Coordinates of C-alpha atoms in Angstrom, one line a residue:
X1 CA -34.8 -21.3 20.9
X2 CA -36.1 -18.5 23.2
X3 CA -38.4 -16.3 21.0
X4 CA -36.0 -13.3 23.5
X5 CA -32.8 -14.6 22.3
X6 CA -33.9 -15.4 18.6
X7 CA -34.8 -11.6 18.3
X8 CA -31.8 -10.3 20.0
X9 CA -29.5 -12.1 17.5
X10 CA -32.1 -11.3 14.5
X11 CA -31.8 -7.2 15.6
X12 CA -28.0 -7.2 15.6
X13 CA -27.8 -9.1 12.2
X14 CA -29.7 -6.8 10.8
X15 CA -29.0 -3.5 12.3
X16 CA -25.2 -4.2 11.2
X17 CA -24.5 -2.8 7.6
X18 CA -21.5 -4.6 5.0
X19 CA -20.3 -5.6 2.1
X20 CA -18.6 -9.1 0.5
X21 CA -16.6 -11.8 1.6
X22 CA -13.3 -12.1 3.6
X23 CA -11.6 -15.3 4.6
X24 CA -12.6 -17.9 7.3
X25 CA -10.3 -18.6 9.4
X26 CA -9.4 -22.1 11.2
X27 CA -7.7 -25.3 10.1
X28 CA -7.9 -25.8 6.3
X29 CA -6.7 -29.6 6.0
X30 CA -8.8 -31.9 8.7
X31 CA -12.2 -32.7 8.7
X32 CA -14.2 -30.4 11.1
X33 CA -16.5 -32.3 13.3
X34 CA -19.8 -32.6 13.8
X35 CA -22.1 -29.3 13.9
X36 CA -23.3 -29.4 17.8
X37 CA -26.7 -29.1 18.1
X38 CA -28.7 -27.3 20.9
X39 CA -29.1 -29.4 23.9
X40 CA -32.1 -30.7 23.9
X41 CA -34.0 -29.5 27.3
X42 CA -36.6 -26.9 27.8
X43 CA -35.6 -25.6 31.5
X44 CA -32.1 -25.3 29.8
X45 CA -31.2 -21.3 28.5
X46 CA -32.5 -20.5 24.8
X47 CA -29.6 -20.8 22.5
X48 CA -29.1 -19.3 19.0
X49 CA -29.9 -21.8 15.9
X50 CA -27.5 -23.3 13.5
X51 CA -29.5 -21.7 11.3
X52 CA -29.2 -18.3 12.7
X53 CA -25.3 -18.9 14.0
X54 CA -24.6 -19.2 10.0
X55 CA -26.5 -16.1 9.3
X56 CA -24.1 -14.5 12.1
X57 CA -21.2 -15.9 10.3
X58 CA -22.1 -14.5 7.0
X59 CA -22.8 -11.2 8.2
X60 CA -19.2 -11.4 10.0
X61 CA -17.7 -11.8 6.7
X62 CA -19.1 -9.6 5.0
X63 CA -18.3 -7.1 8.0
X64 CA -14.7 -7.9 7.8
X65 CA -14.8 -8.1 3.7
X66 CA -15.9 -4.4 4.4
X67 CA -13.2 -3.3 6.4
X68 CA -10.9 -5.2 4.9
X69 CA -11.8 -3.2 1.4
X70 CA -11.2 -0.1 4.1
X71 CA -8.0 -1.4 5.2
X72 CA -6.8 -1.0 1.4
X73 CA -8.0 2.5 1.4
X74 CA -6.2 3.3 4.2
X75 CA -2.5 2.1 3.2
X76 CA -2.9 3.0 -0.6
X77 CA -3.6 7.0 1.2
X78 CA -0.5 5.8 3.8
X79 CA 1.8 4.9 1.0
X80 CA 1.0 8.2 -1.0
X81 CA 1.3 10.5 1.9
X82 CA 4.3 9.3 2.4
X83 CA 5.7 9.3 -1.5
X84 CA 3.9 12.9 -1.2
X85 CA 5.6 13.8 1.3
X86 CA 9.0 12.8 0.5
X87 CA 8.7 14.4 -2.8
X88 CA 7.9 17.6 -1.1
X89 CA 11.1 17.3 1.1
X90 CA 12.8 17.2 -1.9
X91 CA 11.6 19.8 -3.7
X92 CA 12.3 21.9 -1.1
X93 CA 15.5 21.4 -1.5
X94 CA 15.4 21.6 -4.9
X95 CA 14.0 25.0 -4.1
X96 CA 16.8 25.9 -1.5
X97 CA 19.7 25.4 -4.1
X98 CA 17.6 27.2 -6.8
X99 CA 17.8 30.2 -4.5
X100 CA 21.3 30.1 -3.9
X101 CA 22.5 29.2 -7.3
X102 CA 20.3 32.5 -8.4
X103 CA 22.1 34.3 -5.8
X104 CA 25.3 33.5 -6.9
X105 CA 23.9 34.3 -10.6
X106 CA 22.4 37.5 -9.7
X107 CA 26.2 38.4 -7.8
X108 CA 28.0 37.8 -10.6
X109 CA 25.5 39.2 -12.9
X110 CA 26.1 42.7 -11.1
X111 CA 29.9 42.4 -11.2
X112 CA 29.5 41.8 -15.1
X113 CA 27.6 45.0 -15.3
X114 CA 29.8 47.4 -13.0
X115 CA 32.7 46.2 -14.9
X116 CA 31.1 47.2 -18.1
X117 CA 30.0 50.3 -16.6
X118 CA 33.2 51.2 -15.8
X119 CA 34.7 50.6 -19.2
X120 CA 32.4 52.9 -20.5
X121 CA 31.5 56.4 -21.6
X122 CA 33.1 56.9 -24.5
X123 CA 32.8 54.8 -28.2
X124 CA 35.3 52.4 -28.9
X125 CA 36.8 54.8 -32.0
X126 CA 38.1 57.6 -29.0
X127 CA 39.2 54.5 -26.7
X128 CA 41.6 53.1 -30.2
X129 CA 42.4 56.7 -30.9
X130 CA 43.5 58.0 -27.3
X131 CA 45.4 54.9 -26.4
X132 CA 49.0 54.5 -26.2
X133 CA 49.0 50.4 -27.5
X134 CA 46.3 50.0 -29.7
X135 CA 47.6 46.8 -30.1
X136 CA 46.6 45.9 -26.1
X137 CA 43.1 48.1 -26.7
X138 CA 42.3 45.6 -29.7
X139 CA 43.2 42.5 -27.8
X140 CA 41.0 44.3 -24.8
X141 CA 38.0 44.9 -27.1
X142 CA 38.1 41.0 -27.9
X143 CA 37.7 40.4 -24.3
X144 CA 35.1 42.5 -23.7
X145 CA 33.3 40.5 -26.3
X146 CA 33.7 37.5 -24.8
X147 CA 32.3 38.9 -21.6
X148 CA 29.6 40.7 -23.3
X149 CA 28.5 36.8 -24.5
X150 CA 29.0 35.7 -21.1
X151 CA 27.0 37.9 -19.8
X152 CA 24.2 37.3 -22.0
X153 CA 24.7 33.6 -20.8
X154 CA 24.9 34.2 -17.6
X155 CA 21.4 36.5 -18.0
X156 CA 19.5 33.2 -19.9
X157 CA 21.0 30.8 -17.1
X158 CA 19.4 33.4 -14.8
X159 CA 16.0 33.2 -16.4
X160 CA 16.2 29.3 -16.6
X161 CA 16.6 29.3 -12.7
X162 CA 14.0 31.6 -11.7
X163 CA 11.4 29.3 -13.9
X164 CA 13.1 26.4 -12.8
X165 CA 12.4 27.9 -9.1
X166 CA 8.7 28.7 -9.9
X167 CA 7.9 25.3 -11.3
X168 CA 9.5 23.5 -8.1
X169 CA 6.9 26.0 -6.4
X170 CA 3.8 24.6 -8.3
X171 CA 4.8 21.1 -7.9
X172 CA 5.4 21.6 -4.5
X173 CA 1.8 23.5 -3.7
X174 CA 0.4 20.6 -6.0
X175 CA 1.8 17.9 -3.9
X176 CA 0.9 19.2 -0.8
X177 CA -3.1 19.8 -2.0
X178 CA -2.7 15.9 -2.9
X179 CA -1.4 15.1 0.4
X180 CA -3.9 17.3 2.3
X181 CA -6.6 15.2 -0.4
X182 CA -4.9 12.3 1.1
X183 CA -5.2 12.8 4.6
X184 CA -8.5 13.4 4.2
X185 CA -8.9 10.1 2.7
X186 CA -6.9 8.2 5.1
X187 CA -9.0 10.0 7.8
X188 CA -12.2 8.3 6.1
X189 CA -10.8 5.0 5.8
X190 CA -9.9 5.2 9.4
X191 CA -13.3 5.9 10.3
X192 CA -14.9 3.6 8.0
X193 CA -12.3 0.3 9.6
X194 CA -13.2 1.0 12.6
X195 CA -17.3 1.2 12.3
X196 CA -17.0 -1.6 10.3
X197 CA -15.1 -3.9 13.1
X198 CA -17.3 -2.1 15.9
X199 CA -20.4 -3.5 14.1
X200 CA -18.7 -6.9 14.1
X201 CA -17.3 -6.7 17.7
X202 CA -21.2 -5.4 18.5
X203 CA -22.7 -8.5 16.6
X204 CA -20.2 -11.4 17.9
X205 CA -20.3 -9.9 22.0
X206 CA -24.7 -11.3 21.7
X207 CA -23.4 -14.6 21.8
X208 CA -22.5 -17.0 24.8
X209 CA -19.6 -18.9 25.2
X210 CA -21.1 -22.0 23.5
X211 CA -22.5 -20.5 20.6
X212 CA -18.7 -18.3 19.6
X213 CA -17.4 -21.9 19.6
X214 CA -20.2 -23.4 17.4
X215 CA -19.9 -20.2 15.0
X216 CA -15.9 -20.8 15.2
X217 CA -17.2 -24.4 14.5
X218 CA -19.3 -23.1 11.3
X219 CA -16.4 -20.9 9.8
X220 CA -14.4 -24.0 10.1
X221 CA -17.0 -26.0 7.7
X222 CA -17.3 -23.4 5.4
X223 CA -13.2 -23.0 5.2
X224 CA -13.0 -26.8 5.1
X225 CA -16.0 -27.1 2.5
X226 CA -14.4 -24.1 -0.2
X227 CA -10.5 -26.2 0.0
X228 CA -12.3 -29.4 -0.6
X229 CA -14.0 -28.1 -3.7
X230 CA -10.9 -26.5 -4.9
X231 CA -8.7 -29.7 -4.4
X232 CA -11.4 -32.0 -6.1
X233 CA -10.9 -29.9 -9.2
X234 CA -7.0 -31.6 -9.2
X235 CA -5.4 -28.4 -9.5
X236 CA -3.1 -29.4 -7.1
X237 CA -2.0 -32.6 -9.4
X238 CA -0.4 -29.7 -12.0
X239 CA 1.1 -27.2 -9.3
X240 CA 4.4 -28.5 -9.0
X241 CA 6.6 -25.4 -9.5
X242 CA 9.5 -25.0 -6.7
X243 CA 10.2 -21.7 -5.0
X244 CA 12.7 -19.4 -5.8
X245 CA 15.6 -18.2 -3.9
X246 CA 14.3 -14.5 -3.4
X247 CA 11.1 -16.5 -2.6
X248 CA 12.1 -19.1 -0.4
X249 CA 13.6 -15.8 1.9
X250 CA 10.2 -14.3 1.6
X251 CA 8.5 -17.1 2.6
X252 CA 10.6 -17.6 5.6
X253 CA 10.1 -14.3 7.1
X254 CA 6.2 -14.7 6.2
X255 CA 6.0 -18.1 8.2
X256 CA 8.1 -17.0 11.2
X257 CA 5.3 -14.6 12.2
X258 CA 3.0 -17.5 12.6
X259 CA 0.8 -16.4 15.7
X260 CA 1.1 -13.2 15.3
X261 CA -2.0 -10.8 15.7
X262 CA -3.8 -9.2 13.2
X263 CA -4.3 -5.6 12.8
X264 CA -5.6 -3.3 10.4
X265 CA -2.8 -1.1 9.1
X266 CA 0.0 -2.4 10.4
X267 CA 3.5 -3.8 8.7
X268 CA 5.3 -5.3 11.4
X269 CA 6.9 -6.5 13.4
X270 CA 4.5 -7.6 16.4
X271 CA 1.3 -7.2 14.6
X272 CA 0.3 -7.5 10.4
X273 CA -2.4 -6.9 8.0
X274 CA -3.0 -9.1 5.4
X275 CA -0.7 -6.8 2.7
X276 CA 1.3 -5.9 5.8
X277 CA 3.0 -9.4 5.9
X278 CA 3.0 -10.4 2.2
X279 CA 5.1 -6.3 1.6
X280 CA 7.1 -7.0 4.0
X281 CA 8.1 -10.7 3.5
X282 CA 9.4 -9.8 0.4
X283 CA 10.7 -6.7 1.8
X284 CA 12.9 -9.1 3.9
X285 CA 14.0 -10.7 0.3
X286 CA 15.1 -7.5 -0.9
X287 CA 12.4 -7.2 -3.4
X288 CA 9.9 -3.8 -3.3
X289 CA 6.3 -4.7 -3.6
X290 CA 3.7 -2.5 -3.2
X291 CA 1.8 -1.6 0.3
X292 CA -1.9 -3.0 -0.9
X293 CA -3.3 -6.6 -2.2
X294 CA -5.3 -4.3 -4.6
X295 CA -1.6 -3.0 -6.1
X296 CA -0.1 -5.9 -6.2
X297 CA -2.7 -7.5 -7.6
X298 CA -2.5 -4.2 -10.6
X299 CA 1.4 -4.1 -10.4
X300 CA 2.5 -7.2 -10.3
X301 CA 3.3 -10.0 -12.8
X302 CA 0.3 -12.8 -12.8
X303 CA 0.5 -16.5 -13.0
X304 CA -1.3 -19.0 -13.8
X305 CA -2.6 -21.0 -10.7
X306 CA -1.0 -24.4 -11.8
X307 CA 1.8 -22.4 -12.6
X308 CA 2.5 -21.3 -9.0
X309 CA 4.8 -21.6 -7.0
X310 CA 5.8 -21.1 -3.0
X311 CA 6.4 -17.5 -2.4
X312 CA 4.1 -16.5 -5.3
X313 CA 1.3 -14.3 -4.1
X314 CA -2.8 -15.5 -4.6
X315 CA -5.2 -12.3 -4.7
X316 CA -8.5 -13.2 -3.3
X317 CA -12.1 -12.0 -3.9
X318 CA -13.4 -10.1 -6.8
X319 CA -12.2 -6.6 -5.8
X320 CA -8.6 -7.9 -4.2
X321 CA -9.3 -6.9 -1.0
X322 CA -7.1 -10.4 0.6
X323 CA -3.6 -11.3 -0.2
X324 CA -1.9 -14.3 1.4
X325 CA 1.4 -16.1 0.4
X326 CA 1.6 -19.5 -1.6
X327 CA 3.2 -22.1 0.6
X328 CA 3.2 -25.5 -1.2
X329 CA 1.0 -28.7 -1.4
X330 CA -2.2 -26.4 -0.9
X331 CA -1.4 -24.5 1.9
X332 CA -1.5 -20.5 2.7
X333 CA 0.2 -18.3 5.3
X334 CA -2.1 -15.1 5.8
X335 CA -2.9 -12.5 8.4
X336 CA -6.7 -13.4 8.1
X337 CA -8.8 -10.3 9.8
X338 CA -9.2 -8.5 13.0
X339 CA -9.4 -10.9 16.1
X340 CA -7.1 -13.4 14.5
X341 CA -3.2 -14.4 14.0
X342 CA -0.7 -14.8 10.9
X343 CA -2.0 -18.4 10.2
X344 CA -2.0 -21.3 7.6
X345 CA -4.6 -22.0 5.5
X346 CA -6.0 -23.9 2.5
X347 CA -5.2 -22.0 -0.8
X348 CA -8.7 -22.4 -1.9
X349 CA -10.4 -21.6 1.4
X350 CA -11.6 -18.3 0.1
X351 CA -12.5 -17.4 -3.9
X352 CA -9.1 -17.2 -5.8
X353 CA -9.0 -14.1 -8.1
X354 CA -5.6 -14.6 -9.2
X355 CA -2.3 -15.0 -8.7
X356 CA 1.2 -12.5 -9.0
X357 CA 5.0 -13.2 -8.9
X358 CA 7.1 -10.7 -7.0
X359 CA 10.3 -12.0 -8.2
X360 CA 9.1 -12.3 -11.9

């Protein structure tokens, strides 16, 4: 190739920064075919190596395994700010009854005490002596007992509310430093997604026409090559396990989004993230699963991989940064990364760091 182009590509693959390994998209089940090679001519344009293309393709992933990790940032600060904020909501009105059950308190408090002040000023002996029915002053000094003790209740439920109305004012203040921390969070994340795709927008736009194909070509290999290990191992001989009701529903809503776009963030309806679709699938099935592959993978119930089943969820990569859902006989539905659709895939197109059970 052109010693021009060569360096051009050789520049952007290094100048762009990343991290691991996100999935490859493409068809997981057929053969891909041939690699093309360059044409062989030397008037003809200089083309990019398969040697280089593949370099392209691993920098790509690792681009996308970067903001994919970024992605996970972003809902796990999404989902919090908005358990933050709901918590605050309801302190607040916490707060608000606090203040009016204290009022209420504090009015009847004050009626207690001018009642008692006006049954007072002189001992109870001149009150039994100067009466005309000590009998009724007797049965009167009883009552004033009983309110005495009421009041004395009605003075501790007071104390209980104003500390019930401080604390509700710390935890309030607390939350709302955690969702400010939060934002702040989700603000990074944002940024970090967005450098991270802009790098791999940046390193894919150096390539013609011919060579985007041949790299789609080379993800396809690569996809092909990982589900042809993993089926050559037999694991699929011992999966046999049949979905569930809750996860048949799941896996219905997951699959009718086929062809639908990826994007970062995003739970539906017109465009997904990877956790985006697998939450909201089993959203669908009326089963609340956490917002990120990284909590799922923590919350959720693992199974064995021969012990799976369609609708069960497999966690990819070492820091469970993809999620897709189980279909049968091999096969994955998955929103794969930025620039491509809800799709089906092999199961063991990408490294397989476990597998969870929503409906466990």
């Amino acid at each position: 190739m052109g010693s021009g182009k060569r360096g051009l590509i050789a520049t952007a693959v290094t100048v762009v920064c990343a991290v691991t390994v996100l999935a490859a998209p493409g068809t997981a089940f057929a053969a891909p075919s041939p690699t093309p090679s360059a044409p062989p001519s030397s008037s003809a344009p200089a083309t990019v190596s398969n040697e280089d293309l593949e370099a392209v393709r691993k920098k790509l992933e690792k681009l996308y395994h970067a903001a994919a990790v970024a992605t996970d940032e972003y809902n796990a600060a999404e989902e919090a700010a908005e358990k933050q904020s709901a918590e605050i909501v309801s302190l607040a009105k916490k707060i608000v009854k606090g203040q009016e059950k204290l009022a209420e308190l504090k009015k009847r408090a004050g009626a207690a005490a001018a009642a008692q002040y006006r049954s007072g000023g002189l001992p109870d002996e001149a009150h039994l002596m100067l009466s005309d029915d000590p009998q009724a002053f007797l049965d009167g000094t009883g009552r004033v007992l009983q309110g005495q003790r009421a009041t004395k209740g009605l003075l501790a439920e007071m104390t209980r509310t104003q500390q019930d109305l401080e604390q509700y004012a710390k935890d309030a203040s607390a939350q709302w430093r955690k969702l400010e921390s939060g934002r702040k969070a989700k603000a990074a994340a944002k940024k970090k997604i967005k450098k991270q795709i802009a790098a791999a927008e940046e390193l894919e736009s150096q390539l013609e026409e011919e060579e985007k194909e041949r790299l789609a070509e080379l993800e396809k290999q690569a996809a092909y090559k990982a589900q042809t290990a993993w089926l050559d191992s037999g694991i699929l001989k011992d999966i046999k396990g049949k979905a569930s009701e809750k996860g048949r529903e799941a896996l219905e809503y997951a699959t009718a989004q086929l062809g639908k776009p990826y994007e970062w963030g995003a739970e539906g309806p017109k465009t997904y993230d990877c956790s985006g679709l697998t939450s909201q699938a089993w959203a669908s099935a009326g089963r609340g699963i956490p917002r990120t592959s990284q909590e799922q993978w923590k919350q959720l119930k693992r199974i064995d991989i021969k012990d799976m089943r369609p609708g069960d969820l497999i966690i990819y990569n070492a820091d469970a940064s993809h999620v897709a859902m189980y279909v049968g006989d091999g096969a994955i539905v998955h929103a794969p990364r930025p620039g491509r659709t809800v799709t089906v895939a092999g199961a063991g197109s990408m490294p397989i760091l476990g597998v969870v059970r929503p409906d466990a």
